[in-house]
C-alpha positions as a printed Julia matrix, in Angstrom:
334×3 Matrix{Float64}:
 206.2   282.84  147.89
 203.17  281.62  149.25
 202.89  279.26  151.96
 201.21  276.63  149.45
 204.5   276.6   147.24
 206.84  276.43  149.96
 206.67  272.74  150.41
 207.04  272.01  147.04
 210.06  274.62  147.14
 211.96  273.06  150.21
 211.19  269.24  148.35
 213.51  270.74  144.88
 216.11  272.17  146.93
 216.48  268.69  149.02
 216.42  266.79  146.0
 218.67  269.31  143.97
 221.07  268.62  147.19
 221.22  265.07  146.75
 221.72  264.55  143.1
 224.57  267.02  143.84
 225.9   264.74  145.99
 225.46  261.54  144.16
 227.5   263.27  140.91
 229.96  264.39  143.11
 230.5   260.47  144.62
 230.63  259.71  141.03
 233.22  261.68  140.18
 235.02  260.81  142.81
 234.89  257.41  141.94
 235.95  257.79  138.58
 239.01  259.27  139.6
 239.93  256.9   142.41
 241.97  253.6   141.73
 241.99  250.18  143.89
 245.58  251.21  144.75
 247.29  251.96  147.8
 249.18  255.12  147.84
 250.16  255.73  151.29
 252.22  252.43  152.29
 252.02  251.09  155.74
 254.24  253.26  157.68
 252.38  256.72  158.06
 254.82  259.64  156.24
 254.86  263.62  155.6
 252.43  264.67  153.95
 251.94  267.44  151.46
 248.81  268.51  149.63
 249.33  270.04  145.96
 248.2   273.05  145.19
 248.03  272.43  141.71
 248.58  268.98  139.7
 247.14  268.17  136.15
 248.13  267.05  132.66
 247.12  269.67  129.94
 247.31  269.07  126.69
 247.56  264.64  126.97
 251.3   264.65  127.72
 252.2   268.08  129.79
 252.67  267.42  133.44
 251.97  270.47  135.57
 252.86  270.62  139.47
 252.5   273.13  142.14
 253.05  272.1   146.03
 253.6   274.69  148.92
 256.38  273.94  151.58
 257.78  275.76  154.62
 260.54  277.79  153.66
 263.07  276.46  155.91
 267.12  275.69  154.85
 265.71  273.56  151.44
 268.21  274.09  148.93
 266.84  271.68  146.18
 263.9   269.28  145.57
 262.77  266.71  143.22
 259.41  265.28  142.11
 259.62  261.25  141.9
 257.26  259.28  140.24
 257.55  255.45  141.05
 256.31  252.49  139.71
 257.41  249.46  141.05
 261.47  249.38  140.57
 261.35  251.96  138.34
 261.72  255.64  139.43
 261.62  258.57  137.32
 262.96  262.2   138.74
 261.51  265.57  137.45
 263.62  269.04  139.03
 261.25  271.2   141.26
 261.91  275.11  140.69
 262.06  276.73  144.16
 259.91  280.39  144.02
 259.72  282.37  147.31
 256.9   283.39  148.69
 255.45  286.59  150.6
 254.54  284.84  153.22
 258.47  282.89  153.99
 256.85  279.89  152.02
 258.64  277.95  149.28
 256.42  277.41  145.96
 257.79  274.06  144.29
 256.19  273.75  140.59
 257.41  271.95  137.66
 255.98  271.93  133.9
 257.4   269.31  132.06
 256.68  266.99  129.16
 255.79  263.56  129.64
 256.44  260.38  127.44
 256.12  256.88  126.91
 258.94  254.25  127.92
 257.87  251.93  124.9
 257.22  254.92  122.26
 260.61  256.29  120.33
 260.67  259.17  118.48
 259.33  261.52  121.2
 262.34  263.58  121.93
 264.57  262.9   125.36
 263.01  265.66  127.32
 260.62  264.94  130.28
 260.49  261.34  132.23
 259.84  258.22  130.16
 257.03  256.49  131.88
 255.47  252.77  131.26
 252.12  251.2   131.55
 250.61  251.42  135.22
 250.12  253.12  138.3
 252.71  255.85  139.42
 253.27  257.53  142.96
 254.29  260.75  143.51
 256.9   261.44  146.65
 258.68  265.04  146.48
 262.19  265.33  147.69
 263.29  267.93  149.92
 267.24  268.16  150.72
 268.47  271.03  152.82
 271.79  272.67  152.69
 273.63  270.25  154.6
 273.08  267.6   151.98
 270.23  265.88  154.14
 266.89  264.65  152.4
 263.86  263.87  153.18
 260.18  261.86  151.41
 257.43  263.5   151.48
 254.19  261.48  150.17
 251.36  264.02  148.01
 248.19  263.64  148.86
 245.3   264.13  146.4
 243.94  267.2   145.82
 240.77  268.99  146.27
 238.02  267.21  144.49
 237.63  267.54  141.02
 234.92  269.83  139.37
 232.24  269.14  138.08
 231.93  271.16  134.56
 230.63  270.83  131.18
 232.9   272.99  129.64
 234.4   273.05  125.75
 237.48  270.64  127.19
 237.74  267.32  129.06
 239.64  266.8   132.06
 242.13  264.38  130.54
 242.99  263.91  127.18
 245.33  261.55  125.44
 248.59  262.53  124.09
 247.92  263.69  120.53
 251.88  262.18  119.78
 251.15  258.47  120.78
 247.48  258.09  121.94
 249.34  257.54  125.5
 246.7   258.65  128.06
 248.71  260.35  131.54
 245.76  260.62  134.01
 246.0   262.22  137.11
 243.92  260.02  139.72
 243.59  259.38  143.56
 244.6   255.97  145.59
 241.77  254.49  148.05
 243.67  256.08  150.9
 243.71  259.82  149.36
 247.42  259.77  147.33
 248.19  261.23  144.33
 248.68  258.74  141.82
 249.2   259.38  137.85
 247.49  256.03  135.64
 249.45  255.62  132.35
 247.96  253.34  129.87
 248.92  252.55  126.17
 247.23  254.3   122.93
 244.39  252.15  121.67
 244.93  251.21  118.05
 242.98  253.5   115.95
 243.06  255.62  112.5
 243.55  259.24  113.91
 241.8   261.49  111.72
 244.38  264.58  110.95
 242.29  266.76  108.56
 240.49  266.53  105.36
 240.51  268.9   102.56
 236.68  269.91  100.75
 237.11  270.38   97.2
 234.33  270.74   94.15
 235.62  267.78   92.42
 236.5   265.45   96.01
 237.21  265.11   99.33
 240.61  264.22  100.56
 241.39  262.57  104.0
 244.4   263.11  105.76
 245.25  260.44  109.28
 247.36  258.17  110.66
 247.54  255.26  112.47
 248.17  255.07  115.84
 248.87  252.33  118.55
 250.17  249.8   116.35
 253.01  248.63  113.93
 253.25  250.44  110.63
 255.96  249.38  109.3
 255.6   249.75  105.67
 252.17  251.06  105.78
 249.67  249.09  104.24
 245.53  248.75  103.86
 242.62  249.97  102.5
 240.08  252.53  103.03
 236.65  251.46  103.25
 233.26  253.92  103.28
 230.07  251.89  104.18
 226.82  253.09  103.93
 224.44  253.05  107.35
 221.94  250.31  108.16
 223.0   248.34  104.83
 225.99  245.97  103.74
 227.42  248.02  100.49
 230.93  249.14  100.65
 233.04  251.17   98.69
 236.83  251.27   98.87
 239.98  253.58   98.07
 243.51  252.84   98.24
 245.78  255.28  100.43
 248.73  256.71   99.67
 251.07  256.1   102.68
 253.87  258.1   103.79
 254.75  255.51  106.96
 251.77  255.54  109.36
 250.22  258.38  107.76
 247.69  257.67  104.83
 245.72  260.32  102.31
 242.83  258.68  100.34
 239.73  260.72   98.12
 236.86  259.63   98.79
 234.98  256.95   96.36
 231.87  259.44   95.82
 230.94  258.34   92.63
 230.26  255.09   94.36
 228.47  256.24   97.23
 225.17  258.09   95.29
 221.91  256.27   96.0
 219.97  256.99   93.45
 218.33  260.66   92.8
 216.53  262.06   95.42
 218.16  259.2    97.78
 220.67  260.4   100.89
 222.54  258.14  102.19
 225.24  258.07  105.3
 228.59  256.69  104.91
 230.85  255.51  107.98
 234.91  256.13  106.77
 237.27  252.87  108.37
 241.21  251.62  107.4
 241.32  248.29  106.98
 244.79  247.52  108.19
 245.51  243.41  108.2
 242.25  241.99  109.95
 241.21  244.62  111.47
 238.78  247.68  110.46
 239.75  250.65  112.34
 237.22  253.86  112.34
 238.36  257.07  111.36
 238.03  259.5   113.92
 239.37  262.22  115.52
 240.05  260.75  119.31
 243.43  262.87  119.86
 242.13  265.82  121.42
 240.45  267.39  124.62
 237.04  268.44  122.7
 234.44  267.68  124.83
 232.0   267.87  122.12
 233.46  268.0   118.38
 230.08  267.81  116.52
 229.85  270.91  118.19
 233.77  272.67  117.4
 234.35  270.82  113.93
 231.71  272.15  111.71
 231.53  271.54  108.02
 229.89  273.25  105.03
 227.5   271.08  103.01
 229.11  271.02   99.69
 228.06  270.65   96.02
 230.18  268.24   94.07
 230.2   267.64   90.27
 231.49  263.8    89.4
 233.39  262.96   86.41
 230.21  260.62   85.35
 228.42  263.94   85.15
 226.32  263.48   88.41
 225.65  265.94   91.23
 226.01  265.04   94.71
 225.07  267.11   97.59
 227.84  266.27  100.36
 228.03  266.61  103.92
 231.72  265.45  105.43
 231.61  265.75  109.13
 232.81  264.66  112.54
 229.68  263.09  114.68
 230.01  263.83  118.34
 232.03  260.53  119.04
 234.44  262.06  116.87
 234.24  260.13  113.78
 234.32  261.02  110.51
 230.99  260.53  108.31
 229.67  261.03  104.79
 226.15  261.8   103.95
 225.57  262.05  100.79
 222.49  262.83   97.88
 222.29  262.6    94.06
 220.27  265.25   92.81
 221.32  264.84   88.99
 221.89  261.2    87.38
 224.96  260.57   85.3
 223.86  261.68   81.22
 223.69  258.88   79.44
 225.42  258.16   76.04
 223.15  258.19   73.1
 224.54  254.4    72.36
 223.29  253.22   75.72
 219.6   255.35   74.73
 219.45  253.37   71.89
């Protein structure tokens, strides 16, 4: 390099340093909660050497301890008055160390129907204290502190993810004094896209509601068109929360030679939910949920060239273009 570039060299590598370390404060703060995790009185401490939720609702836990006399140990997550206990498996180490690691489901208090396995957790923020009791029956708290910093990647899956059972979302996060904490917070109400089904004749959309009452499942399906006010609606057939509805198409052509894009919502009492597919750990599903454009011949005679796909929010859209007007009858020529 010469010595004219070198300046301009050593400049990008400082500033390349500190955008790394403003996205790294960032992330940080994202995953750090105005709670205290520590209490007053200064503990035992044990760093994790693994702790995540995969898949929205599995817990995963991995903490190294000094072999010692332990004969059992416990995870406990608190919250308040409530305490929750999850069984730590004990696996020897090389070195005379004791691995402690558990893998177990997790659930919400408030949500039936999601088996009994795994601890039934409510709304808030939950501390994590491992319990280590030797042989003579003796045990002891230990606090967790956070661990390492989380990365910083772009890959094909997000950190956290909600529970694709109840929308619950379990998030690992960090107190203002460096504890492990896990942040439970409800499903928000939404119409969970499950699938939908491209035909020649239609296309059929499969969901279900989640995050609210649906007792006797009830509303409407609505598809409105972009920028404008026109709506077209189907009724559902429900089968509790979950709903299946064809698409109006041969109420959503524009005209020939006119495309238009149609936004799919459930109109469930007074509210108008969007369909979308929020349930999963994509990090980009325009990306992972690709769709054919589709040819589709209406029972009015009309062609419509269809495209039925999930934008990169996740919600499910409609574009679609006449290219062939409905015949007309020779009474309505005349």
């Amino acid at each position: 390099m010469s010595d004219s570039l070198l300046p301009y060299a050593v400049g990008a590598a400082k500033r390349a340093r500190r955008a790394a370390v403003r996205v790294r404060r960032r992330v940080e703060q994202l995953h750090t909660v105005p709670a205290i995790g520590g209490g007053i009185r200064p503990r035992a401490q044990l760093r994790p050497v693994h702790y995540s939720v995969s898949s929205g609702r599995t817990l995963n836990f991995a903490v190294s301890v000094p072999g010692r006399d332990i004969a059992s140990a416990d995870l406990m997550l608190s919250h308040g008055t409530s305490r929750e206990r999850v069984p730590l498996e004990l696996e020897p180490q090389a070195d005379g160390t004791l691995l402690l690691t558990a893998t177990v489901p997790l659930r919400h208090r408030d949500r039936p129907g999601q088996g009994a396995r795994g601890p039934a957790l409510g709304n808030g923020i939950w501390r994590l204290t491992v319990l280590l009791t030797d042989a003579a029956g003796s045990t002891r708290r230990v606090r967790v502190t956070a661990a390492a910093n989380a990365e910083i990647s772009d890959g094909p899956t997000l950190t956290y993810s909600p529970s694709p059972v109840d929308g619950t979302v379990f998030r690992p996060v960090r107190s203002v004094d460096g504890f492990a904490l896990l942040k439970v917070r409800p499903a928000r109400p939404h119409a969970e896209l499950t699938s939908f089904d491209l035909r020649w004749d239609r296309i059929t959309v499969h969901g279900r509601l989640v995050g609210r009452d649906t007792a006797g499942g009830s509303g409407t399906a609505e598809a409105v068109v972009r920028r404008g006010s026109q709506t077209a609606t189907a009724e559902p057939r429900w089968d509790g929360d979950r709903f299946t509805f064809d698409v109006p198409l041969d109420r959503m052509g524009g005209g020939r030679g006119t495309s238009r894009t149609w936004d799919l919502f459930l109109r469930v009492g007074g509210s108008r939910l969007r369909i979308a597919r929020r349930l999963t750990d994509v990090r980009h599903p325009k990306q992972v949920y690709r769709t054919p454009f589709r040819i589709i011949a209406l029972d009015s005679g009309a062609l419509l060239r269809v495209h039925a796909h999930v934008t990169a929010a996740g919600a499910l859209t409609v574009a679609c273009a006449e290219l062939e007007p409905a015949h007309r009858s020779t009474e309505d020529i005349a």
